[in-house]
Short mmCIF file of C-alpha atoms in Angstrom, two decimals:
data_model
loop_
_atom_site.label_atom_id
_atom_site.label_comp_id
_atom_site.label_asym_id
_atom_site.label_seq_id
_atom_site.Cartn_x
_atom_site.Cartn_y
_atom_site.Cartn_z
CA MET A 1 25.04 5.23 -18.77
CA THR A 2 25.59 1.86 -20.47
CA SER A 3 25.10 1.63 -24.23
CA LEU A 4 23.83 -1.58 -25.87
CA PHE A 5 21.91 -2.73 -28.93
CA ILE A 6 18.42 -4.23 -28.69
CA ASN A 7 17.19 -5.65 -31.99
CA ASN A 8 19.86 -3.57 -33.80
CA GLN A 9 18.71 -0.36 -32.12
CA GLU A 10 21.21 1.44 -29.89
CA VAL A 11 19.85 2.38 -26.47
CA GLU A 12 21.27 3.68 -23.19
CA VAL A 13 20.31 2.49 -19.71
CA SER A 14 21.63 2.86 -16.19
CA PRO A 15 24.50 0.53 -15.20
CA GLY A 16 23.26 -2.63 -13.48
CA THR A 17 19.95 -2.66 -15.33
CA SER A 18 18.83 -6.14 -16.38
CA ILE A 19 18.29 -6.94 -20.05
CA LEU A 20 14.57 -7.42 -19.40
CA GLU A 21 14.25 -4.01 -17.74
CA ALA A 22 16.16 -2.42 -20.63
CA CYS A 23 13.81 -4.08 -23.12
CA ARG A 24 10.73 -2.94 -21.18
CA GLU A 25 12.11 0.59 -20.95
CA HIS A 26 12.64 0.81 -24.71
CA GLY A 27 9.54 -0.99 -25.95
CA ALA A 28 11.01 -4.37 -26.94
CA ASP A 29 8.55 -7.16 -26.12
CA VAL A 30 9.91 -9.99 -23.97
CA PRO A 31 7.43 -12.43 -22.36
CA TYR A 32 7.81 -13.30 -18.68
CA PHE A 33 5.90 -14.85 -15.77
CA CYS A 34 8.02 -14.73 -12.61
CA TYR A 35 9.50 -11.22 -12.98
CA HIS A 36 7.80 -8.34 -11.15
CA PRO A 37 9.35 -4.86 -10.92
CA GLU A 38 8.59 -4.60 -7.17
CA LEU A 39 9.94 -8.05 -6.23
CA SER A 40 13.34 -9.71 -6.18
CA VAL A 41 14.47 -11.68 -9.23
CA ALA A 42 13.76 -15.43 -9.09
CA ALA A 43 14.41 -16.52 -12.72
CA ASN A 44 12.02 -19.46 -12.32
CA CYS A 45 9.98 -19.50 -15.49
CA ARG A 46 12.71 -19.19 -18.19
CA MET A 47 10.16 -17.52 -20.44
CA CYS A 48 12.19 -14.32 -20.82
CA LEU A 49 15.02 -15.91 -22.84
CA VAL A 50 16.88 -13.64 -25.27
CA GLU A 51 19.89 -14.12 -27.54
CA VAL A 52 23.12 -12.24 -26.80
CA GLU A 53 25.68 -12.04 -29.58
CA GLY A 54 28.74 -14.15 -28.76
CA TRP A 55 26.97 -16.27 -26.14
CA ALA A 56 26.54 -19.96 -26.81
CA LYS A 57 23.12 -20.25 -25.17
CA PRO A 58 20.12 -17.96 -24.70
CA ALA A 59 20.14 -15.88 -21.50
CA ALA A 60 17.39 -15.34 -18.95
CA SER A 61 16.96 -11.61 -19.43
CA CYS A 62 15.45 -10.93 -15.98
CA CYS A 63 18.67 -11.84 -14.15
CA THR A 64 21.32 -10.85 -16.72
CA PRO A 65 22.74 -7.32 -16.32
CA VAL A 66 23.55 -5.26 -19.39
CA SER A 67 27.14 -4.56 -20.40
CA GLU A 68 28.74 -1.99 -22.69
CA GLY A 69 28.28 -2.81 -26.38
CA MET A 70 26.07 -5.87 -25.72
CA LYS A 71 23.94 -6.91 -28.71
CA VAL A 72 20.59 -8.45 -27.78
CA LYS A 73 17.92 -10.11 -29.92
CA THR A 74 14.42 -10.63 -28.54
CA GLN A 75 12.97 -12.37 -31.61
CA SER A 76 14.37 -15.24 -33.67
CA ASP A 77 13.37 -18.71 -34.87
CA SER A 78 15.43 -20.41 -32.16
CA LEU A 79 13.91 -18.20 -29.43
CA ALA A 80 10.43 -18.98 -30.73
CA LYS A 81 11.22 -22.70 -30.41
CA ASP A 82 12.66 -22.22 -26.91
CA ARG A 83 9.58 -20.32 -25.74
CA GLU A 84 7.31 -22.93 -27.27
CA MET A 85 9.11 -25.63 -25.26
CA VAL A 86 8.86 -23.57 -22.05
CA MET A 87 5.13 -23.10 -22.62
CA GLU A 88 4.70 -26.82 -23.28
CA TYR A 89 6.40 -27.61 -19.97
CA LEU A 90 4.30 -25.08 -18.03
CA LEU A 91 1.09 -26.50 -19.52
CA ILE A 92 1.85 -30.18 -18.79
CA HIS A 93 -0.25 -30.23 -15.62
CA HIS A 94 -2.28 -27.06 -16.13
CA PRO A 95 -6.01 -27.91 -16.25
CA LEU A 96 -8.01 -26.91 -19.29
CA ASP A 97 -10.58 -24.90 -17.34
CA CYS A 98 -10.25 -21.45 -18.91
CA PRO A 99 -14.05 -21.24 -19.46
CA VAL A 100 -14.68 -21.43 -15.70
CA CYS A 101 -11.55 -19.64 -14.43
CA ASP A 102 -11.91 -16.06 -13.15
CA GLN A 103 -8.55 -15.21 -14.71
CA GLY A 104 -9.84 -16.03 -18.19
CA GLY A 105 -9.65 -12.94 -20.38
CA SER A 106 -6.87 -11.32 -18.35
CA CYS A 107 -4.49 -14.26 -18.04
CA LYS A 108 -0.83 -14.10 -19.07
CA LEU A 109 -0.67 -17.87 -19.47
CA GLN A 110 -3.64 -17.74 -21.83
CA ASP A 111 -2.14 -14.88 -23.85
CA TYR A 112 1.33 -16.42 -24.11
CA THR A 113 -0.10 -19.82 -25.04
CA VAL A 114 -1.76 -18.20 -28.04
CA GLU A 115 1.32 -16.14 -28.91
CA HIS A 116 4.16 -18.57 -28.15
CA GLY A 117 2.67 -22.02 -27.50
CA ALA A 118 2.25 -25.01 -29.79
CA SER A 119 -1.12 -25.79 -31.29
CA LYS A 120 -1.08 -29.25 -29.70
CA GLY A 121 0.63 -30.70 -26.63
CA ARG A 122 2.49 -34.03 -26.68
CA TYR A 123 1.90 -34.98 -23.04
CA SER A 124 -0.86 -37.60 -22.74
CA GLU A 125 -0.22 -39.08 -19.26
CA PRO A 126 -2.44 -38.44 -16.22
CA LYS A 127 -2.12 -34.88 -14.93
CA ARG A 128 -1.08 -33.95 -11.42
CA ALA A 129 -3.68 -32.49 -9.04
CA VAL A 130 -2.75 -30.37 -6.03
CA VAL A 131 -4.58 -29.87 -2.73
CA ASN A 132 -6.04 -26.38 -2.29
CA TYR A 133 -5.05 -24.63 0.93
CA GLU A 134 -7.30 -22.25 2.84
CA LEU A 135 -5.76 -18.76 2.87
CA GLY A 136 -8.54 -16.80 4.55
CA PRO A 137 -11.55 -14.73 3.48
CA PHE A 138 -9.92 -12.80 0.64
CA VAL A 139 -7.88 -15.30 -1.40
CA ASN A 140 -9.34 -18.29 -3.22
CA THR A 141 -6.93 -21.06 -4.28
CA CYS A 142 -6.79 -23.46 -7.21
CA MET A 143 -3.21 -24.65 -6.89
CA THR A 144 -3.40 -27.18 -9.73
CA ARG A 145 -3.13 -24.13 -12.01
CA CYS A 146 0.07 -22.92 -10.31
CA ILE A 147 3.17 -22.59 -12.55
CA HIS A 148 5.59 -22.05 -9.62
CA CYS A 149 6.58 -18.50 -10.50
CA THR A 150 6.86 -17.81 -6.70
CA ARG A 151 5.58 -14.25 -7.02
CA CYS A 152 3.22 -14.85 -4.09
CA VAL A 153 6.02 -16.26 -1.90
CA ARG A 154 8.27 -13.29 -2.61
CA PHE A 155 5.41 -10.85 -2.02
CA ALA A 156 4.60 -12.37 1.39
CA ASP A 157 8.26 -12.28 2.41
CA GLU A 158 9.47 -9.01 0.88
CA VAL A 159 6.43 -6.72 0.73
CA ALA A 160 3.90 -7.94 3.29
CA GLY A 161 6.64 -9.02 5.69
CA THR A 162 4.59 -11.91 7.07
CA GLY A 163 6.27 -14.81 5.29
CA ASP A 164 3.12 -16.90 5.68
CA ILE A 165 3.30 -18.41 2.18
CA GLY A 166 6.09 -20.81 1.33
CA ILE A 167 7.36 -23.59 -0.92
CA LEU A 168 7.01 -27.28 -0.11
CA ASN A 169 9.02 -30.00 -1.86
CA ARG A 170 10.98 -29.38 -5.06
CA SER A 171 11.04 -29.80 -8.83
CA ASP A 172 7.84 -31.26 -10.30
CA HIS A 173 6.53 -31.97 -6.79
CA MET A 174 6.82 -28.34 -5.67
CA THR A 175 3.69 -26.82 -4.13
CA ILE A 176 2.89 -23.35 -2.81
CA ALA A 177 1.07 -23.36 0.52
CA GLY A 178 0.21 -21.29 3.55
CA ILE A 179 2.78 -21.96 6.25
CA VAL A 180 0.22 -22.57 9.00
CA GLU A 181 -2.78 -23.45 6.81
CA GLU A 182 -4.94 -20.63 8.13
CA ALA A 183 -5.89 -17.07 7.22
CA LEU A 184 -3.10 -14.84 5.97
CA GLU A 185 -2.05 -12.24 8.54
CA SER A 186 -1.16 -9.53 6.05
CA GLU A 187 -3.28 -6.42 5.58
CA LEU A 188 -2.11 -6.50 1.93
CA SER A 189 -3.25 -10.06 1.13
CA GLY A 190 -5.71 -8.90 -1.53
CA ASN A 191 -2.75 -8.07 -3.79
CA LEU A 192 -1.89 -11.76 -4.17
CA PRO A 193 -4.56 -12.44 -6.84
CA ASP A 194 -3.36 -9.33 -8.70
CA ILE A 195 0.23 -10.53 -9.00
CA CYS A 196 -0.62 -14.17 -9.80
CA PRO A 197 -0.08 -14.49 -13.59
CA VAL A 198 -2.44 -17.49 -13.79
CA GLY A 199 -5.64 -18.42 -11.96
CA ALA A 200 -4.02 -20.17 -8.99
CA LEU A 201 -4.81 -17.34 -6.56
CA LEU A 202 -8.12 -15.57 -7.08
CA ASP A 203 -10.08 -12.84 -5.38
CA LYS A 204 -12.56 -14.69 -3.15
CA PRO A 205 -15.22 -11.96 -2.62
CA SER A 206 -15.56 -11.44 -6.40
CA HIS A 207 -15.16 -15.13 -7.31
CA ASP A 208 -17.49 -16.29 -10.11
CA VAL A 209 -19.39 -12.99 -10.30
CA SER A 210 -18.22 -11.44 -13.58
CA ARG A 211 -15.80 -11.68 -16.50
CA PRO A 212 -13.08 -9.04 -17.04
CA TRP A 213 -14.52 -7.89 -20.36
CA GLU A 214 -17.97 -7.36 -18.80
CA MET A 215 -16.75 -4.72 -16.36
CA SER A 216 -16.28 -0.98 -16.74
CA HIS A 217 -13.23 0.66 -15.14
CA HIS A 218 -13.41 3.96 -13.27
CA GLN A 219 -10.34 5.69 -11.86
CA SER A 220 -10.80 7.04 -8.36
CA THR A 221 -9.03 7.72 -5.06
CA CYS A 222 -9.35 5.53 -1.99
CA THR A 223 -10.73 7.36 1.07
CA GLN A 224 -10.17 4.66 3.68
CA CYS A 225 -6.95 6.19 5.01
CA PRO A 226 -4.93 9.40 4.50
CA ASN A 227 -2.67 7.67 1.97
CA GLY A 228 -5.20 8.36 -0.81
CA CYS A 229 -4.22 5.48 -3.12
CA ASP A 230 -5.11 5.56 -6.82
CA ILE A 231 -7.71 2.85 -7.43
CA SER A 232 -9.68 1.39 -10.30
CA ILE A 233 -13.32 0.67 -9.46
CA GLU A 234 -14.59 -2.17 -11.65
CA SER A 235 -18.35 -2.30 -12.07
CA ARG A 236 -20.98 -4.13 -14.05
CA GLY A 237 -24.06 -2.04 -14.59
CA ASP A 238 -24.66 -0.08 -11.40
CA GLU A 239 -22.97 -2.62 -9.10
CA VAL A 240 -19.35 -2.44 -7.95
CA MET A 241 -17.73 -5.84 -8.49
CA ARG A 242 -14.21 -5.20 -7.21
CA ILE A 243 -11.56 -2.56 -6.55
CA ARG A 244 -7.96 -2.85 -7.72
CA PRO A 245 -4.83 -0.65 -7.93
CA ILE A 246 -4.29 1.24 -11.17
CA ASP A 247 -1.65 -0.30 -13.43
CA GLY A 248 1.35 2.00 -13.70
CA SER A 249 0.49 3.94 -10.53
CA PRO A 250 3.46 5.05 -8.37
CA GLU A 251 2.02 2.86 -5.59
CA PRO A 252 1.49 -0.64 -7.06
CA TRP A 253 -0.37 -2.05 -4.03
CA ILE A 254 -3.53 -1.22 -2.11
CA CYS A 255 -4.54 -2.44 1.35
CA ASP A 256 -7.38 -4.85 2.06
CA ARG A 257 -9.45 -2.15 3.79
CA GLY A 258 -9.52 -0.04 0.64
CA ARG A 259 -9.91 -3.03 -1.67
CA TYR A 260 -12.94 -4.57 0.03
CA VAL A 261 -14.78 -1.48 1.26
CA TYR A 262 -17.27 -1.96 -1.58
CA ASP A 263 -18.92 -4.69 0.50
CA ALA A 264 -20.44 -1.86 2.55
CA PHE A 265 -22.29 -0.68 -0.56
CA ARG A 266 -24.35 -3.88 -0.45
CA SER A 267 -25.03 -3.83 3.29
CA ASP A 268 -28.63 -4.09 4.45
CA ASN A 269 -27.77 -1.53 7.14
CA ARG A 270 -27.02 1.24 4.65
CA ILE A 271 -29.23 4.28 5.10
CA LEU A 272 -30.79 4.97 1.71
CA LYS A 273 -33.78 7.06 2.82
CA PRO A 274 -34.18 9.81 5.43
CA THR A 275 -35.62 8.89 8.81
CA VAL A 276 -37.39 10.99 11.44
CA ARG A 277 -37.62 10.10 15.13
CA VAL A 278 -41.23 9.73 16.26
CA ASP A 279 -42.00 8.62 19.83
CA GLY A 280 -38.42 7.46 20.27
CA LYS A 281 -38.40 5.39 17.07
CA LEU A 282 -36.83 6.20 13.69
CA ASP A 283 -39.38 5.95 10.89
CA GLU A 284 -38.80 6.42 7.17
CA ALA A 285 -39.85 9.80 5.84
CA THR A 286 -39.79 11.80 2.63
CA TRP A 287 -37.01 14.31 2.02
CA ASP A 288 -39.47 17.20 2.48
CA GLU A 289 -40.56 15.84 5.86
CA ALA A 290 -36.95 15.34 6.94
CA PHE A 291 -35.93 18.88 5.93
CA GLU A 292 -38.99 20.36 7.65
CA LYS A 293 -38.23 18.47 10.87
CA THR A 294 -34.56 19.51 10.75
CA ALA A 295 -35.44 23.17 10.21
CA SER A 296 -37.88 23.15 13.14
CA LEU A 297 -35.24 21.72 15.48
CA LEU A 298 -32.58 24.25 14.47
CA LYS A 299 -34.63 27.43 14.92
CA GLY A 300 -33.36 29.75 17.61
CA LYS A 301 -30.90 27.29 19.12
CA ARG A 302 -27.14 27.06 19.46
CA VAL A 303 -25.87 24.65 16.86
CA GLY A 304 -22.86 22.36 16.74
CA ILE A 305 -22.02 20.41 13.60
CA LEU A 306 -20.22 17.06 13.76
CA PHE A 307 -19.31 15.10 10.64
CA SER A 308 -17.06 12.22 9.65
CA ALA A 309 -13.44 12.89 8.71
CA ASP A 310 -13.92 10.33 5.93
CA TRP A 311 -16.59 12.43 4.23
CA SER A 312 -16.00 13.69 0.71
CA ILE A 313 -14.54 17.15 0.04
CA GLU A 314 -17.81 18.11 -1.68
CA GLY A 315 -19.83 17.10 1.39
CA GLN A 316 -17.52 19.04 3.70
CA MET A 317 -17.81 22.11 1.47
CA ALA A 318 -21.60 21.85 1.57
CA ILE A 319 -21.46 21.80 5.39
CA ARG A 320 -19.29 24.93 5.37
CA LEU A 321 -21.64 26.79 3.01
CA MET A 322 -24.63 25.83 5.17
CA ARG A 323 -22.84 26.93 8.33
CA ASP A 324 -21.78 30.28 6.81
CA ALA A 325 -25.28 31.00 5.52
CA LEU A 326 -27.42 29.81 8.43
CA PHE A 327 -25.33 29.30 11.56
CA PRO A 328 -22.25 31.57 11.42
CA GLU A 329 -21.63 31.05 15.15
CA ALA A 330 -21.83 27.25 14.99
CA ARG A 331 -18.78 25.20 15.92
CA VAL A 332 -17.79 22.51 13.46
CA ALA A 333 -15.92 19.33 14.42
CA TYR A 334 -14.98 16.37 12.32
CA GLY A 335 -14.13 13.64 14.78
CA LEU A 336 -14.90 12.07 18.11
CA HIS A 337 -11.35 11.29 19.24
CA ARG A 338 -9.83 14.76 19.52
CA ARG A 339 -9.97 16.06 23.10
CA ASP A 340 -7.86 19.21 22.74
CA MET A 341 -9.74 21.58 20.45
CA ARG A 342 -7.05 24.30 20.44
CA LYS A 343 -5.37 25.13 17.14
CA PHE A 344 -2.39 22.91 16.32
CA ALA A 345 1.02 24.39 15.40
CA PHE A 346 0.90 22.43 12.16
CA GLU A 347 -2.23 21.16 10.52
CA GLU A 348 -3.35 17.58 10.13
CA GLY A 349 -2.05 16.12 6.89
CA PHE A 350 1.23 15.24 5.23
CA SER A 351 3.84 17.75 4.12
CA MET A 352 5.75 14.93 2.38
CA THR A 353 4.79 12.32 -0.16
CA THR A 354 5.16 8.66 0.73
CA ALA A 355 8.23 8.49 -1.51
CA GLN A 356 9.79 11.51 0.24
CA ILE A 357 9.23 9.93 3.65
CA GLU A 358 10.84 6.73 2.38
CA ALA A 359 13.85 8.69 1.07
CA ALA A 360 14.42 10.81 4.21
CA GLU A 361 17.66 10.28 6.11
CA GLN A 362 15.75 9.58 9.35
CA VAL A 363 12.13 8.54 9.97
CA VAL A 364 10.48 8.56 13.41
CA VAL A 365 6.94 7.27 14.01
CA LEU A 366 5.38 8.88 17.08
CA GLY A 367 2.42 7.11 18.67
CA SER A 368 0.76 5.35 15.76
CA ASP A 369 -0.16 1.82 14.75
CA LEU A 370 0.90 2.33 11.14
CA ARG A 371 0.21 -1.25 10.17
CA GLN A 372 -3.49 -0.68 10.77
CA ARG A 373 -3.76 3.07 10.15
CA LEU A 374 -1.54 3.41 7.05
CA PRO A 375 -0.60 -0.05 5.72
CA LEU A 376 0.96 1.33 2.53
CA LEU A 377 3.18 3.77 4.42
CA MET A 378 4.19 0.90 6.71
CA GLN A 379 5.07 -1.13 3.62
CA ARG A 380 7.27 1.73 2.34
CA LEU A 381 9.02 1.95 5.71
CA ARG A 382 9.57 -1.80 5.66
CA LYS A 383 11.09 -1.45 2.18
CA ARG A 384 13.29 1.32 3.55
CA GLY A 385 14.35 -0.86 6.48
CA ARG A 386 15.25 -3.73 4.16
CA ALA A 387 17.58 -1.31 2.38
CA GLY A 388 19.39 -0.64 5.66
CA LYS A 389 17.96 2.82 6.36
CA PRO A 390 16.92 3.73 9.93
CA VAL A 391 13.30 3.70 11.11
CA SER A 392 12.53 4.51 14.76
CA ARG A 393 9.32 4.26 16.74
CA ILE A 394 8.19 5.89 19.98
CA GLY A 395 4.80 5.13 21.47
CA ALA A 396 2.70 4.13 24.44
CA MET A 397 1.85 0.71 22.99
CA ASN A 398 3.98 -2.01 21.49
CA TYR A 399 2.04 -2.23 18.24
CA ARG A 400 2.48 -5.29 16.05
CA THR A 401 5.03 -4.63 13.32
CA ASN A 402 6.44 -6.56 10.37
CA MET A 403 9.90 -5.02 10.23
CA ASP A 404 13.06 -4.59 12.28
CA LEU A 405 13.14 -1.15 13.88
CA THR A 406 16.38 0.74 14.46
CA SER A 407 15.05 2.06 17.78
CA ASP A 408 11.81 1.25 19.58
CA ALA A 409 10.88 3.04 22.82
CA LEU A 410 7.78 2.76 25.00
CA VAL A 411 6.52 5.84 26.87
CA ARG A 412 3.54 6.38 29.14
CA PRO A 413 0.89 8.73 27.71
CA ARG A 414 1.52 11.21 30.53
CA ASP A 415 5.25 11.32 29.67
CA TRP A 416 5.04 12.65 26.10
CA ALA A 417 5.91 16.17 27.30
CA ALA A 418 8.99 14.84 29.10
CA VAL A 419 10.12 13.04 25.93
CA ILE A 420 9.84 16.24 23.87
CA ALA A 421 11.59 18.26 26.60
CA ARG A 422 14.45 15.73 26.72
CA ALA A 423 14.81 16.04 22.93
CA MET A 424 14.96 19.84 23.26
CA ASP A 425 17.67 19.49 25.88
CA GLN A 426 19.67 17.20 23.58
CA VAL A 427 19.49 19.44 20.50
CA SER A 428 20.32 22.51 22.62
CA GLU A 429 23.63 20.91 23.58
CA VAL A 430 24.77 21.13 19.93
CA GLY A 431 23.60 24.72 19.50
CA LYS A 432 20.15 24.06 18.03
CA THR A 433 17.52 26.10 19.82
CA ALA A 434 14.33 28.06 19.27
CA ALA A 435 12.30 30.65 21.14
CA GLY A 436 10.02 28.74 23.45
CA PHE A 437 12.45 26.03 24.57
CA ASP A 438 12.78 27.61 28.03
CA GLY A 439 9.18 26.84 28.88
CA TRP A 440 9.87 23.12 28.54
CA LYS A 441 12.92 22.92 30.82
CA ALA A 442 10.90 21.92 33.86
CA ALA A 443 9.73 18.76 32.09
CA VAL A 444 13.23 17.49 31.21
CA SER A 445 13.97 14.03 32.64
CA ASP A 446 17.10 11.97 32.01
CA ARG A 447 15.17 8.74 32.34
CA HIS A 448 13.34 9.22 29.05
CA GLU A 449 15.66 7.62 26.51
CA ALA A 450 12.97 8.15 23.87
CA GLY A 451 13.88 11.85 23.90
CA LYS A 452 17.43 11.03 22.83
CA ILE A 453 16.10 8.85 19.99
CA LEU A 454 13.94 11.75 18.80
CA ALA A 455 16.79 14.26 19.08
CA ASP A 456 19.29 12.07 17.21
CA ALA A 457 16.83 11.72 14.33
CA LEU A 458 16.08 15.45 14.21
CA LEU A 459 19.78 16.32 13.99
CA ALA A 460 20.06 14.51 10.64
CA ASP A 461 20.07 16.52 7.41
CA SER A 462 16.54 15.34 6.59
CA CYS A 463 14.00 13.90 9.01
CA ALA A 464 10.39 12.80 8.63
CA LEU A 465 8.19 12.81 11.72
CA VAL A 466 5.00 10.76 11.40
CA VAL A 467 2.79 11.89 14.29
CA GLY A 468 -0.09 9.58 15.12
CA GLU A 469 -3.28 9.20 17.08
CA GLU A 470 -1.66 8.91 20.51
CA ILE A 471 -0.51 12.53 20.29
CA ARG A 472 -3.39 13.91 18.21
CA ALA A 473 -5.98 12.52 20.69
CA HIS A 474 -3.95 13.47 23.78
CA GLU A 475 -5.63 15.80 26.27
CA ASP A 476 -2.72 18.23 25.80
CA ALA A 477 -2.28 17.62 22.06
CA ALA A 478 -1.85 21.27 21.06
CA ALA A 479 1.06 21.75 23.47
CA LEU A 480 2.76 18.52 22.38
CA ILE A 481 2.45 19.39 18.69
CA HIS A 482 3.72 22.90 19.45
CA GLY A 483 6.78 21.32 21.10
CA LEU A 484 7.42 19.11 18.07
CA ASP A 485 7.07 22.16 15.83
CA LEU A 486 9.69 24.02 17.90
CA LEU A 487 12.04 21.05 17.60
CA MET A 488 11.62 20.86 13.83
CA ARG A 489 12.25 24.60 13.45
CA ALA A 490 15.29 24.53 15.72
CA CYS A 491 16.82 21.73 13.65
CA GLY A 492 16.11 23.49 10.34
CA HIS A 493 13.41 21.14 9.04
CA ALA A 494 10.54 23.64 8.76
CA GLU A 495 11.62 25.81 5.82
CA ALA A 496 10.93 23.62 2.79
CA ASP A 497 7.51 22.54 1.52
CA ASN A 498 8.36 18.95 2.46
CA ASP A 499 9.32 20.05 5.96
CA GLY A 500 9.02 16.67 7.65
CA ARG A 501 5.97 17.48 9.80
CA ASN A 502 3.38 14.81 9.05
CA LEU A 503 0.32 14.63 11.33
CA ILE A 504 -1.91 11.66 10.50
CA PRO A 505 -5.48 12.99 10.10
CA GLU A 506 -8.35 11.44 11.99
CA GLY A 507 -10.47 9.05 9.96
#
């Protein structure tokens, strides 16, 4: 640990920590615009200046690492003057439209102007205006408000992996624009308004509908994919106005599907009342009429129950109680895409957290379009790849990706068994085997290089398998998942709670 003094208080932080991170960790207030804990350091805004004893000039705390015995001051008369000058520069061209800006009331620029800015600006020349670029259906732009913190550019490049926002020109003529002047390709684009510290990028669906202080905040969990992100539902009265990630949550982003699902609440096609089919046509009915009709249809007949995998736990429990009480012989299914109804060797769901998958020595994605199915897991794997850790993919389709894969193999759907058998053959050569391998020997084929990729990953000390819809919906899914289970057990990955077997649920 490195020991330093912040405002005459001795603290300890990890070596390599920046002064700003040390101050945030120990409760010392330092203003900043361009810094974000999930993005690289840009040091654009110069708002985070601090004084370091023995240094001739103030230091930008976001890009200055701590050193042993360093003495830092975050408040002084000279720093107050420096921050006032930085604020004056940032406000030179900023329009005075706080009363009509969606960011008003939750704006860092507004807050810091009150706290650190001068009461009157000296600039009296004509202000610069900037053309607004179209960034698609989710992001509204007012680029005259932009202070060039470049958070959005770094997000598009480092997190989303699309790089479709960039910088044009330089200095006072710098502008932020979409590279191709069309809709953003990222499935995480709704996070851009969240990270913009001013009102340059705004949420388009909720534009001009409510003020921050008018909305109530309700913590919840997103149900749009198995990731189960923590979300804050913001409402005014009985109407949902927008959905955002919870500040301080382990996962700082949410995908566009989870963010904008509330639009379905307002759909004219939502079923709000029961309907009964009469002469081939669905007519509205009372609840009593609907229950009476349902009961008459269920009497003395074999019953099958089909419900959505996206349904709430409470709804699923109600179905189970009804089945147990009224139709104990009824079969229950929760999806339309599963063809093999035999019991799987390991259940649908994740045995590892997203962070544990990211930290595993090897990660292999088997037959899944993660970018569409689990955008936040894909983002974690991209982050892992940027750190130089291996990520491999095996599948029947060359799904669009936003990262460089260590290995990427295409297999025909009918060849999944041969891939698993080849992997068994490979791990057997180094003494890893399990009861049941013999039954797969007939399927071994040297031409399936994907089996070697799978085996090499499984032989690592820790391995995360992410098994997707191509295998789960396969006509022989139970056998394929049984084979993967044998492989994991043979390689010693099935003992711990986080055993590496992750089967993406339907939904």
